[in-house]
PDB file of C-alpha atoms in Angstrom:
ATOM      1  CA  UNK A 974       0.000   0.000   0.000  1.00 43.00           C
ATOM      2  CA  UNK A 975       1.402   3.410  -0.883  1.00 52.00           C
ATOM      3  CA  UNK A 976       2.330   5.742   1.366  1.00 61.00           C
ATOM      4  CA  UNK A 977       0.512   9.019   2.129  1.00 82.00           C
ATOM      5  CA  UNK A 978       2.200  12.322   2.065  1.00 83.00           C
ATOM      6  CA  UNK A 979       2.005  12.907   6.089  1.00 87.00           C
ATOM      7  CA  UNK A 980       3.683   9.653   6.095  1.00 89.00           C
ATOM      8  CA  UNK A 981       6.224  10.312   3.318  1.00 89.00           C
ATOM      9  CA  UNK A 982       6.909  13.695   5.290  1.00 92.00           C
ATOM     10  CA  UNK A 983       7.649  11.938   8.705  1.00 93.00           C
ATOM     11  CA  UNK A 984       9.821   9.922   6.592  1.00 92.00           C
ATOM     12  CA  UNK A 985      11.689  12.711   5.271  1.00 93.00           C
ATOM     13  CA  UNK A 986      11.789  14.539   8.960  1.00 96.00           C
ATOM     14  CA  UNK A 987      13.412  11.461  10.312  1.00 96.00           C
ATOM     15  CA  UNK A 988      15.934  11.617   7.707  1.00 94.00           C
ATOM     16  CA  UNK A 989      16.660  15.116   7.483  1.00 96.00           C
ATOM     17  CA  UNK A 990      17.731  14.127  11.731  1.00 97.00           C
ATOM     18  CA  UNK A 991      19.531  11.012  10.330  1.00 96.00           C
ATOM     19  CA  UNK A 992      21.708  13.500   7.948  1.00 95.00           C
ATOM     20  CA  UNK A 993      22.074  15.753  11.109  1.00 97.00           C
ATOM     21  CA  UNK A 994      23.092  12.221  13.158  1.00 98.00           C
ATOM     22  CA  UNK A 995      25.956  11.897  10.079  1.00 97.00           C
ATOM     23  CA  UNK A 996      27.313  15.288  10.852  1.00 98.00           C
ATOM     24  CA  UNK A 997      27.945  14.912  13.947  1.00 98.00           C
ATOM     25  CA  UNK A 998      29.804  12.092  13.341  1.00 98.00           C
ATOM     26  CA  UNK A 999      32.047  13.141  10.806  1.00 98.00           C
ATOM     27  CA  UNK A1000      32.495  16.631  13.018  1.00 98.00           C
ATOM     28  CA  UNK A1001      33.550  13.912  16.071  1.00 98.00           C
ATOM     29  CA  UNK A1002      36.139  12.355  13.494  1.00 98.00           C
ATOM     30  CA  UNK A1003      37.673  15.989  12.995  1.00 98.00           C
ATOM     31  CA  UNK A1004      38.140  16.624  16.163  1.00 97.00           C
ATOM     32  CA  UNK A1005      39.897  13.223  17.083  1.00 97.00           C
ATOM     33  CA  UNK A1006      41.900  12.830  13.687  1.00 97.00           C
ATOM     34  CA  UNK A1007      43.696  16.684  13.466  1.00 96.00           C
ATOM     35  CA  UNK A1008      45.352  15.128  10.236  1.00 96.00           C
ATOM     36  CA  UNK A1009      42.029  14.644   8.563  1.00 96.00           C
ATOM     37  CA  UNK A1010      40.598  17.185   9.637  1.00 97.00           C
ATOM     38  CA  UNK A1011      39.416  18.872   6.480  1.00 97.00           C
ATOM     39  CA  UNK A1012      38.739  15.722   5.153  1.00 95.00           C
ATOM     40  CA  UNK A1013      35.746  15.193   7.968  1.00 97.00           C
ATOM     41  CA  UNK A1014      34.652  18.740   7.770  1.00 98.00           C
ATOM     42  CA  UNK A1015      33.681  18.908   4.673  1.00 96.00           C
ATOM     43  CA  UNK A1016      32.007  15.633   5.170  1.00 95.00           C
ATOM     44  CA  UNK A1017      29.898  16.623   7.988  1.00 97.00           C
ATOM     45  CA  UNK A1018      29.608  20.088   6.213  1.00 97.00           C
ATOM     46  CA  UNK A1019      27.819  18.195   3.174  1.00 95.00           C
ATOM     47  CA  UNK A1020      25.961  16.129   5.544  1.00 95.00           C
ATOM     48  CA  UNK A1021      24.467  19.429   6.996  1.00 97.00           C
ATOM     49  CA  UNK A1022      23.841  20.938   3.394  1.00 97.00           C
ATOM     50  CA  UNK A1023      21.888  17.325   3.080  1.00 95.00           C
ATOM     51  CA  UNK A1024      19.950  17.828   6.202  1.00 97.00           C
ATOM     52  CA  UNK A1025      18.616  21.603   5.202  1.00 98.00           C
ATOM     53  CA  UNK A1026      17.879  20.777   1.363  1.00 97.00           C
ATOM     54  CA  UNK A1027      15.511  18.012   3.246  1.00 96.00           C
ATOM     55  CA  UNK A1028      13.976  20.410   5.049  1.00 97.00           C
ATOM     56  CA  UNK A1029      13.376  22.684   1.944  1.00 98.00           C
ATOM     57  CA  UNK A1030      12.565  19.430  -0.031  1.00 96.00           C
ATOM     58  CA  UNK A1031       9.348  18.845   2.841  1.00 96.00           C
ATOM     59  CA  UNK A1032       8.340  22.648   2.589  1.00 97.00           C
ATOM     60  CA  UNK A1033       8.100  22.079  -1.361  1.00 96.00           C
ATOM     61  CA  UNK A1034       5.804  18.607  -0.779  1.00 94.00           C
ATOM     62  CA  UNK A1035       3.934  20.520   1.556  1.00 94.00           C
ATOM     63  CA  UNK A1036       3.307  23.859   0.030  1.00 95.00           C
ATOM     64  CA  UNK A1037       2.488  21.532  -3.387  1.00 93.00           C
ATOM     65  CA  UNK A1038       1.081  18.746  -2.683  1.00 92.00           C
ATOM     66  CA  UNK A1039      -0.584  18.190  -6.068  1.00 92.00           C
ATOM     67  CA  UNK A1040       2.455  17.686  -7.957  1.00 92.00           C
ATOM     68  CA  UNK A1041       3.864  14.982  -5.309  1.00 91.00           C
ATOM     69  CA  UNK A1042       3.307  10.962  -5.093  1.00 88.00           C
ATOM     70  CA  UNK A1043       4.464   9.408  -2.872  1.00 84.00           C
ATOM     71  CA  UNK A1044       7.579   7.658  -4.076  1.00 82.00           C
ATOM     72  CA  UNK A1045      10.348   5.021  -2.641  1.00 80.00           C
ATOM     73  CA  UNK A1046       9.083   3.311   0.352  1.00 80.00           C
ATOM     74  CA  UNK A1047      11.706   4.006   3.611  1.00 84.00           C
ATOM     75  CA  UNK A1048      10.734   2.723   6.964  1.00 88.00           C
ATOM     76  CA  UNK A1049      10.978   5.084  10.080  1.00 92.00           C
ATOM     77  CA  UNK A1050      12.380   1.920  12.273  1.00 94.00           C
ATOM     78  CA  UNK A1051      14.842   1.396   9.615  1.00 92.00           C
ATOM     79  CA  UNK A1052      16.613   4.633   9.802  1.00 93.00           C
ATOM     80  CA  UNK A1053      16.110   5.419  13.878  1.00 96.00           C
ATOM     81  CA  UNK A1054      17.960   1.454  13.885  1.00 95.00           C
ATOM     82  CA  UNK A1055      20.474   3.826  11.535  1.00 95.00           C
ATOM     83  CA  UNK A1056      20.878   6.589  13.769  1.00 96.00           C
ATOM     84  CA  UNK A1057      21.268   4.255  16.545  1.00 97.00           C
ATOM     85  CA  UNK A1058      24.499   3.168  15.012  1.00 97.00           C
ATOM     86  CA  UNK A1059      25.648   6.157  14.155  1.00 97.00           C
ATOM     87  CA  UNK A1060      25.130   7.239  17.834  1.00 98.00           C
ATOM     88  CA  UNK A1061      27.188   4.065  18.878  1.00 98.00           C
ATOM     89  CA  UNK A1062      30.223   5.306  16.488  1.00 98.00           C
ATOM     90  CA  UNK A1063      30.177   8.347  18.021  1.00 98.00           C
ATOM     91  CA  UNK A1064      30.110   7.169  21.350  1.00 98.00           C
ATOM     92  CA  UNK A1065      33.280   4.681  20.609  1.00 97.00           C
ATOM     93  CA  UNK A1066      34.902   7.949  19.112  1.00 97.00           C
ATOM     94  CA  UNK A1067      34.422   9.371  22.190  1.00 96.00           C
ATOM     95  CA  UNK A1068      35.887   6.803  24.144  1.00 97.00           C
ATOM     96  CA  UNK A1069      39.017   6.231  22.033  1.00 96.00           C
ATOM     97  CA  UNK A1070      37.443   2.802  21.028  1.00 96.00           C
ATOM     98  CA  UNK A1071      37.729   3.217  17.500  1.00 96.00           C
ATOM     99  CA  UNK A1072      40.826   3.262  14.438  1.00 96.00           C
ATOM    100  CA  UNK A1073      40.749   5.597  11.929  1.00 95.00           C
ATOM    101  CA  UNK A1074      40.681   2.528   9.415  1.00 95.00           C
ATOM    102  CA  UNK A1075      37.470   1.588  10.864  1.00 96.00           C
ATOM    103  CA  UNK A1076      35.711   4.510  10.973  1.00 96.00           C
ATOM    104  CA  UNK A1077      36.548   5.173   7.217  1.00 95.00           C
ATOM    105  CA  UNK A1078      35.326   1.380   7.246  1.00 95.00           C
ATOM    106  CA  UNK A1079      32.180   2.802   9.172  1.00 96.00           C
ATOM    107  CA  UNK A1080      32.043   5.800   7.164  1.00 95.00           C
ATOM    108  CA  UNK A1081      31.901   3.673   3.671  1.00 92.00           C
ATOM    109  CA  UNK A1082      28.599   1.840   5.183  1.00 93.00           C
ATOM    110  CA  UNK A1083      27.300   4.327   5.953  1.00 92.00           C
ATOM    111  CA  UNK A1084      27.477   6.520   2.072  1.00 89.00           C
ATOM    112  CA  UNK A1085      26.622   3.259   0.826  1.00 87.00           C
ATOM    113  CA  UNK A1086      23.486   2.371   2.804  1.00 85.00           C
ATOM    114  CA  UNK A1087      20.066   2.973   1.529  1.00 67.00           C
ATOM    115  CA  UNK A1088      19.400   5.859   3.985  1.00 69.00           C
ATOM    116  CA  UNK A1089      22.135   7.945   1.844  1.00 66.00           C
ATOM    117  CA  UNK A1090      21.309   6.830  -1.421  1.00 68.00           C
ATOM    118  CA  UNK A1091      18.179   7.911  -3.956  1.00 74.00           C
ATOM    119  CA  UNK A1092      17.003  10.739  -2.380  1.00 80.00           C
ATOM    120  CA  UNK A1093      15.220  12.053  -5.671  1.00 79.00           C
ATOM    121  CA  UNK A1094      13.216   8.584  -5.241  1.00 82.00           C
ATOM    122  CA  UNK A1095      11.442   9.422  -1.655  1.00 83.00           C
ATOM    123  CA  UNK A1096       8.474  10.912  -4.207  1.00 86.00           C
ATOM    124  CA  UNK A1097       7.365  11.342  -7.344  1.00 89.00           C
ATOM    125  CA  UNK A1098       7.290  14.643  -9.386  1.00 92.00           C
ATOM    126  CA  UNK A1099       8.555  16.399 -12.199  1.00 93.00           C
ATOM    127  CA  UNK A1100       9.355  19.863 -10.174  1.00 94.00           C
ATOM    128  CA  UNK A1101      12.204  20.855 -10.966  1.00 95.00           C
ATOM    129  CA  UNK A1102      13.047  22.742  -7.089  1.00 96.00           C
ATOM    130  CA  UNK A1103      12.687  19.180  -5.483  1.00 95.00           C
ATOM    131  CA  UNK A1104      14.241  17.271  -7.678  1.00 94.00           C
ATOM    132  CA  UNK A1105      17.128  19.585  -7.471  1.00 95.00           C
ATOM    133  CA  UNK A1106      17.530  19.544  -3.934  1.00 95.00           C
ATOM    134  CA  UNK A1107      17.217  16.000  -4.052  1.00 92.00           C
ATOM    135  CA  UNK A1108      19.625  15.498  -6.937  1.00 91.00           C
ATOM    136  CA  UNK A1109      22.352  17.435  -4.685  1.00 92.00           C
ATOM    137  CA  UNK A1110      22.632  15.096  -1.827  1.00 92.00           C
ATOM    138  CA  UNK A1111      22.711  12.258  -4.766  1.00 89.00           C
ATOM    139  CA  UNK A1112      25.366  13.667  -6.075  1.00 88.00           C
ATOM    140  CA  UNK A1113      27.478  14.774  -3.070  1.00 90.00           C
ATOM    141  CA  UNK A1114      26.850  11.193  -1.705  1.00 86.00           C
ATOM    142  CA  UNK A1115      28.328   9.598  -4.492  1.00 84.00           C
ATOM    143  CA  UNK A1116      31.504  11.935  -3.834  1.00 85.00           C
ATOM    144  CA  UNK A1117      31.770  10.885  -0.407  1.00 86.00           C
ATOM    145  CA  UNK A1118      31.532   6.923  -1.713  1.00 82.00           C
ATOM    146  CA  UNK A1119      34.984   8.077  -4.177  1.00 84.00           C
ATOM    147  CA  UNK A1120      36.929  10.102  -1.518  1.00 84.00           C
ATOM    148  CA  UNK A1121      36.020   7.133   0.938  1.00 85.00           C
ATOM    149  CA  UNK A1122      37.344   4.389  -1.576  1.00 77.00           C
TER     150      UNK A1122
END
């Protein structure tokens, strides 16, 4: 059964806080990895651009609602079970518990997991605003998947 579009837009809220999870994250592996540190910044930086174009991507699907349908299916417990992780990375960053290999290991999961992947698929349109926005994070993800490689 297709989703409706207060459903598709608690879907995207709950994302746009998963992207906000990610830069936190990649902000925690500045500050513990000085060497990489512009590497990570301008990770979580593009995680944060992510975040806001999903917030302007649910104002669009709200304000005009008749040119959305509701799209790719993504379940809520799916990415709070994401974020979860993502909390538990920054926790063992916290605690010194984690190599830089690994978190880059961490890191590549994560850009390659569904949460970070097909944004321009959550609905269904032709306008050209959303699709943008959504296109963006597409794109910037699949830079993160090179640098990370």
């Amino acid at each position: 059964m297709p989703m409706k579009l207060d459903q598709v837009l608690a879907v995207m809220e709950t994302l746009m806080h998963a992207e906000y999870a990610v830069e936190v994250l990649y902000r925690a592996c500045a500050s513990e990895w000085q060497e990489d540190r512009e590497f990570w910044l301008h990770m979580a930086s593009d995680e944060a651009k992510h975040a806001h174009n999903i917030e302007e991507m649910m104002a669009i699907v709200s304000g005009r609602p008749e040119l959305f349908q509701a799209g790719r299916s993504f379940s809520i417990v799916a990415i709070n079970a994401f974020m979860d992780g993502v909390h538990s990375s920054i926790s063992r960053i916290e605690a010194r518990d984690v190599t830089m290999l690994n978190m880059l290991c961490i890191a590549r999961d994560i850009e390659n997991s569904l949460i970070e992947s097909k944004y321009a698929e959550i609905m269904k349109t032709k306008d050209r605003e959303f699709l943008t926005l959504a296109n963006e994070i597409d794109t910037d993800t699949l830079g993160h998947k090179r640098w990370i490689n």
